[in-house]
XYZ file of C-alpha atoms in Angstrom:
404
model
C 37.720 3.797 76.754
C 36.467 7.093 75.421
C 36.275 7.962 71.747
C 37.536 11.278 70.473
C 35.836 12.975 67.493
C 38.038 13.995 64.609
C 38.463 17.783 64.823
C 39.091 17.944 61.066
C 35.578 16.666 60.334
C 32.960 19.489 60.356
C 29.982 18.992 62.653
C 26.701 18.709 60.736
C 24.332 21.592 61.353
C 20.796 22.133 60.040
C 21.829 25.332 58.259
C 24.149 23.272 56.050
C 21.102 21.940 54.175
C 20.795 25.384 52.578
C 24.254 26.930 52.850
C 26.404 23.900 51.982
C 26.594 23.181 48.240
C 26.871 19.461 48.999
C 23.336 19.351 50.405
C 21.625 22.375 48.830
C 20.581 20.652 45.563
C 19.082 17.652 47.381
C 17.258 19.944 49.816
C 15.608 21.981 47.072
C 14.614 18.830 45.173
C 12.928 17.388 48.261
C 11.098 20.673 48.885
C 9.979 20.839 45.235
C 8.789 17.211 45.347
C 6.616 17.756 48.417
C 5.312 21.035 46.981
C 4.195 19.259 43.786
C 2.607 16.431 45.787
C 0.775 18.993 47.925
C -0.385 20.921 44.836
C -1.815 17.851 43.111
C -3.336 16.637 46.373
C -5.018 20.001 46.888
C -6.327 19.987 43.312
C -7.777 16.482 43.756
C -9.356 17.436 47.099
C -10.784 20.642 45.607
C -12.264 18.741 42.641
C -13.813 16.172 44.994
C -15.361 18.889 47.141
C -16.779 20.717 44.115
C -18.281 17.509 42.724
C -19.780 16.726 46.127
C -21.333 20.204 46.221
C -22.965 19.424 42.875
C -24.260 16.137 44.202
C -21.824 14.029 42.215
C -19.212 11.534 43.258
C -16.307 10.147 41.221
C -17.477 6.861 39.741
C -16.644 4.866 36.639
C -19.736 2.722 36.765
C -21.066 4.513 33.693
C -18.608 2.502 31.576
C -20.786 -0.566 32.119
C -23.974 1.148 30.950
C -25.385 0.809 27.448
C -23.888 3.245 24.949
C -26.959 3.677 22.753
C -25.139 5.116 19.737
C -23.611 3.743 16.541
C -20.035 4.038 15.302
C -19.460 4.041 11.544
C -15.789 2.999 11.227
C -14.880 0.121 13.541
C -12.190 -2.539 13.648
C -14.053 -4.884 15.996
C -17.746 -5.828 16.169
C -19.838 -3.162 17.879
C -23.553 -2.423 18.247
C -25.435 0.417 19.889
C -26.497 -1.980 22.660
C -22.892 -2.460 23.772
C -21.451 -0.648 26.778
C -19.662 2.695 26.909
C -16.472 0.763 27.688
C -16.812 -1.144 24.416
C -17.466 2.107 22.565
C -14.381 3.676 24.154
C -12.283 0.662 23.123
C -13.531 1.014 19.529
C -12.536 4.680 19.671
C -9.082 3.780 20.981
C -8.538 1.344 18.094
C -9.709 3.977 15.604
C -7.244 6.479 17.075
C -4.392 3.973 16.908
C -5.352 3.085 13.328
C -5.246 6.639 11.985
C -2.094 7.395 14.007
C -0.296 4.324 12.621
C -1.361 4.970 9.025
C -0.536 8.657 9.364
C 2.941 8.104 10.809
C 3.879 5.579 8.106
C 2.564 7.747 5.265
C 4.035 10.966 6.688
C 7.443 9.312 7.009
C 7.404 8.154 3.386
C 6.281 11.588 2.176
C 8.718 13.440 4.441
C 11.789 11.405 3.465
C 10.947 11.621 -0.241
C 10.271 15.362 -0.196
C 13.260 16.074 2.058
C 15.632 14.340 -0.350
C 14.050 15.915 -3.438
C 14.323 19.390 -1.908
C 18.088 19.013 -2.285
C 17.797 17.867 -5.904
C 19.909 19.549 -8.557
C 16.791 19.765 -10.711
C 15.527 23.321 -10.165
C 11.884 22.537 -10.970
C 11.705 19.515 -8.643
C 13.396 21.380 -5.787
C 11.027 24.354 -6.139
C 7.918 22.153 -6.334
C 8.923 20.334 -3.154
C 9.696 23.637 -1.470
C 6.253 24.922 -2.452
C 4.600 21.839 -0.990
C 6.455 22.275 2.307
C 5.611 25.974 2.630
C 1.937 25.549 1.688
C 1.163 22.630 3.982
C 3.321 23.838 6.854
C 1.739 27.271 7.082
C -1.951 26.316 6.873
C -3.671 24.863 9.988
C -4.131 21.111 9.848
C -7.874 21.433 10.568
C -8.347 23.305 7.295
C -6.524 20.569 5.373
C -8.719 17.937 7.038
C -11.850 19.770 5.928
C -10.501 20.404 2.405
C -9.507 16.793 1.716
C -12.729 15.448 3.213
C -14.788 17.888 1.113
C -12.922 16.904 -2.055
C -13.630 13.231 -1.371
C -17.294 13.893 -0.644
C -17.938 16.083 -3.694
C -15.504 14.906 -6.365
C -16.102 11.149 -6.168
C -19.269 9.613 -7.675
C -22.222 8.318 -5.671
C -22.851 4.529 -5.564
C -25.799 5.029 -7.943
C -23.330 6.090 -10.657
C -22.086 2.493 -10.809
C -25.536 1.061 -11.652
C -26.897 0.045 -15.032
C -25.569 -0.322 -18.539
C -25.033 3.436 -18.878
C -23.089 3.742 -15.631
C -20.909 6.833 -15.392
C -18.461 5.170 -12.994
C -16.874 1.753 -12.751
C -14.903 -0.257 -10.261
C -11.129 -0.436 -10.527
C -10.113 -3.985 -11.542
C -13.595 -5.089 -10.458
C -12.319 -5.014 -6.873
C -12.100 -1.384 -5.712
C -14.910 1.175 -5.683
C -14.164 4.849 -5.024
C -17.380 6.625 -3.982
C -18.402 9.711 -2.040
C -19.364 7.387 0.810
C -15.873 5.956 1.053
C -13.642 3.412 -0.618
C -14.663 -0.245 -0.853
C -11.908 -2.853 -0.988
C -11.911 -6.689 -0.914
C -12.214 -8.322 2.495
C -10.008 -11.322 3.338
C -11.876 -14.488 4.314
C -9.932 -16.551 6.847
C -10.395 -20.311 6.634
C -8.805 -23.133 8.671
C -5.046 -23.132 8.148
C -4.820 -19.423 7.351
C -2.848 -18.818 10.549
C 0.059 -20.768 9.061
C 0.195 -18.471 6.044
C 0.067 -15.371 8.253
C 2.806 -16.745 10.518
C 5.107 -17.501 7.586
C 4.385 -14.036 6.159
C 5.525 -12.277 9.335
C 8.529 -14.570 9.656
C 9.466 -13.607 6.089
C 9.418 -9.937 7.068
C 11.678 -10.699 10.034
C 13.968 -12.612 7.681
C 14.207 -9.614 5.344
C 15.342 -7.355 8.188
C 17.870 -9.969 9.286
C 19.159 -10.259 5.709
C 19.571 -6.488 5.361
C 21.400 -6.324 8.673
C 23.729 -9.126 7.607
C 24.312 -7.500 4.205
C 25.322 -4.176 5.780
C 27.679 -5.914 8.217
C 29.207 -7.952 5.398
C 29.692 -4.835 3.293
C 31.405 -2.923 6.105
C 33.573 -5.852 7.205
C 34.677 -7.281 3.864
C 33.514 -4.827 1.202
C 31.575 -7.643 -0.475
C 28.035 -6.899 -1.640
C 25.135 -9.312 -2.033
C 21.950 -8.716 -4.110
C 19.724 -7.593 -1.217
C 16.728 -6.546 -3.332
C 16.405 -9.838 -5.208
C 16.917 -11.922 -2.084
C 14.421 -9.781 -0.145
C 11.768 -10.230 -2.818
C 12.398 -13.975 -2.849
C 12.102 -14.200 0.956
C 8.949 -12.058 0.894
C 7.033 -14.012 -1.741
C 8.340 -17.580 -2.057
C 7.801 -18.996 1.490
C 4.363 -17.390 1.881
C 3.108 -18.495 -1.528
C 4.518 -21.979 -0.996
C 2.691 -22.410 2.328
C -0.430 -20.785 0.852
C -0.720 -23.398 -1.914
C 0.408 -26.336 0.245
C -2.330 -25.600 2.807
C -5.019 -25.496 0.110
C -5.306 -21.723 -0.344
C -7.027 -21.042 3.011
C -7.311 -17.289 2.421
C -9.774 -15.922 -0.129
C -11.276 -12.521 -0.896
C -14.865 -11.271 -0.668
C -15.306 -8.544 -3.280
C -17.659 -5.576 -2.827
C -20.685 -5.449 -5.130
C -23.448 -2.923 -5.686
C -26.645 -4.161 -4.053
C -29.564 -1.779 -3.696
C -28.455 1.744 -2.895
C -24.962 0.920 -1.675
C -22.075 -1.509 -1.990
C -22.219 -4.660 0.109
C -19.417 -7.016 1.016
C -15.767 -6.154 1.239
C -14.411 -3.504 3.590
C -15.669 0.073 3.590
C -13.098 2.735 4.401
C -15.141 5.827 5.191
C -14.251 9.185 3.695
C -13.774 10.608 7.173
C -10.908 8.176 7.845
C -9.297 8.814 4.455
C -9.628 12.589 4.762
C -8.172 12.620 8.281
C -5.423 10.149 7.358
C -4.131 12.009 4.300
C -4.517 15.452 5.847
C -2.449 14.477 8.889
C 0.112 12.679 6.698
C 0.539 15.559 4.241
C 0.656 18.170 6.999
C 3.127 16.287 9.205
C 5.113 15.127 6.155
C 5.970 18.764 5.408
C 7.609 19.128 8.834
C 9.381 15.768 8.538
C 10.726 16.849 5.140
C 12.458 19.805 6.785
C 13.880 17.521 9.466
C 15.223 15.188 6.771
C 16.675 18.075 4.761
C 18.385 19.475 7.861
C 19.756 16.046 8.760
C 21.209 15.514 5.276
C 22.766 18.979 5.229
C 24.380 18.302 8.623
C 26.539 15.585 7.020
C 29.812 16.941 5.705
C 29.910 17.373 1.936
C 33.264 15.623 1.981
C 31.441 12.371 2.778
C 29.562 12.595 -0.524
C 32.690 13.512 -2.463
C 34.703 10.678 -0.903
C 31.996 8.131 -1.718
C 31.731 9.450 -5.290
C 35.519 9.187 -5.652
C 35.191 5.479 -4.827
C 32.816 5.060 -7.761
C 29.549 4.797 -5.802
C 26.342 5.862 -7.536
C 24.329 8.804 -6.093
C 21.511 6.557 -4.895
C 23.882 4.278 -3.006
C 25.729 7.260 -1.560
C 22.473 8.578 -0.143
C 21.358 5.182 1.179
C 24.647 3.852 2.574
C 26.637 6.969 3.493
C 24.454 10.044 3.993
C 21.171 8.812 5.498
C 22.743 6.537 8.161
C 24.664 9.532 9.493
C 21.750 11.937 9.042
C 19.437 9.688 11.082
C 21.193 10.796 14.259
C 19.954 14.324 13.567
C 16.576 13.351 12.082
C 15.241 10.962 14.738
C 14.915 13.322 17.779
C 12.644 15.876 16.040
C 10.896 13.015 14.217
C 9.675 11.740 17.598
C 7.987 15.089 18.209
C 6.289 14.942 14.802
C 4.883 11.471 15.532
C 3.538 12.738 18.850
C 2.016 15.810 17.187
C 0.319 13.658 14.543
C -1.140 11.334 17.180
C -2.506 14.219 19.223
C -3.761 16.078 16.134
C -5.895 13.029 15.349
C -8.236 14.306 18.073
C -9.554 16.727 15.399
C -11.348 13.725 13.889
C -14.716 14.968 15.171
C -14.597 17.731 12.520
C -15.278 15.118 9.808
C -17.280 12.628 11.862
C -14.554 10.060 12.437
C -15.227 8.358 15.764
C -11.913 8.224 17.581
C -11.462 8.128 21.359
C -12.203 11.859 21.591
C -15.455 11.394 19.682
C -16.610 8.376 21.705
C -15.389 8.707 25.290
C -14.723 12.453 25.176
C -17.778 13.253 23.077
C -20.982 11.245 23.026
C -20.296 9.221 26.190
C -19.412 12.368 28.120
C -22.577 14.169 26.971
C -24.874 11.210 27.641
C -23.612 10.349 31.105
C -22.584 13.790 32.340
C -19.400 12.274 33.741
C -17.128 14.963 32.348
C -14.478 14.726 35.092
C -14.031 10.958 34.761
C -14.183 10.974 30.949
C -11.572 13.730 30.630
C -9.277 11.957 33.100
C -9.466 8.743 31.074
C -8.902 10.697 27.881
C -5.810 12.371 29.311
C -4.522 9.026 30.595
C -4.888 7.418 27.156
C -3.035 10.173 25.307
C -0.348 10.198 28.002
C 0.208 6.439 27.704
C 0.270 6.401 23.902
C 2.605 9.433 23.753
C 5.025 7.932 26.266
C 4.923 4.615 24.392
C 5.773 6.256 21.055
C 8.548 8.305 22.636
C 9.925 5.242 24.434
C 10.069 3.083 21.301
C 11.631 5.854 19.220
C 14.183 6.629 21.931
C 15.230 2.972 21.960
C 15.789 3.182 18.202
C 17.595 6.512 18.611
C 19.985 4.973 21.147
C 20.594 2.047 18.796
C 21.800 4.261 15.938
C 23.759 6.847 17.883
C 27.520 6.979 17.660
C 29.210 4.460 19.933
C 32.279 5.972 21.589
C 35.120 3.965 23.024
């Protein structure tokens, strides 16, 4: 029994991959994919050949060699006898530290300034506008150098705190602001402290759950609960209760002047503070414009309708305007967080040892492994940038309008 082909069905021909619109897009994508693979393969082969001509091969064994240099600001124990891998890890933590502090501070500054730029008070609006224009139009490197120089020259030396005729004094006998950095008390963890820390973080989770429940209750029933008072109670009461029941397992070691410098406590170097505040103030100016644009994108009728219901201006902004404005603010805010993280690589200008200063600086110069060090540096910034973008995109999808 023979089978007859359907004459209405066109016979596939090779030319259809280009001429037929059903296949053309897929064909070009496949060609582009193989072209990119070939390009990167050729670049890798060319780099390998050039390194071989110089008598070098790609190897990451240098990470296990002794670093031989000190790092001033560090979150984990480190000595000059440790390996380059340990030094790179210290640099990674320093980068993450300044990026985290900078993003939090820049967000607070940006939201505050963005809201105040729309204030009916002429003086406040103009002052905030001046801040935005000044910080936005001056390179961030200059602000890093300015703030670091102010800290180094305006604050007193540790010797000014010595003697009966001291010209400087500690704040509350716990904080010392010097030209070598800021000294703060250091927590001393004793057995049982983990319980206090666990309850503390659970309290923070409880506050977010309470706020979520309060918003849902308000939208569903119109009934309002005292969120601020309950949040403060959840924040303090459980932690303090566990703290005293476990015998106060967390104490503080205060800094004190011994010899030519302060000993004890935690030293926050001026390089970290200068970089932190410069990045926060610079990026905060851009975030302020994003916040202002997001607020202005919300129809003015929303404000008028909320005011007609008797809501106070602060509650209108918090419950009506900002939730809608977030859908406009978040996408450009992601870019500002990424810019701040990448701008932290300017830390070498003030001597702050981030990943660029350790792996991409001293380690690279000592070992001569520039190709490997730069590849690792690129990989780190790629991973951290994609992580920030991924987390923020998850939040952006959570707050976007849900259509039926």
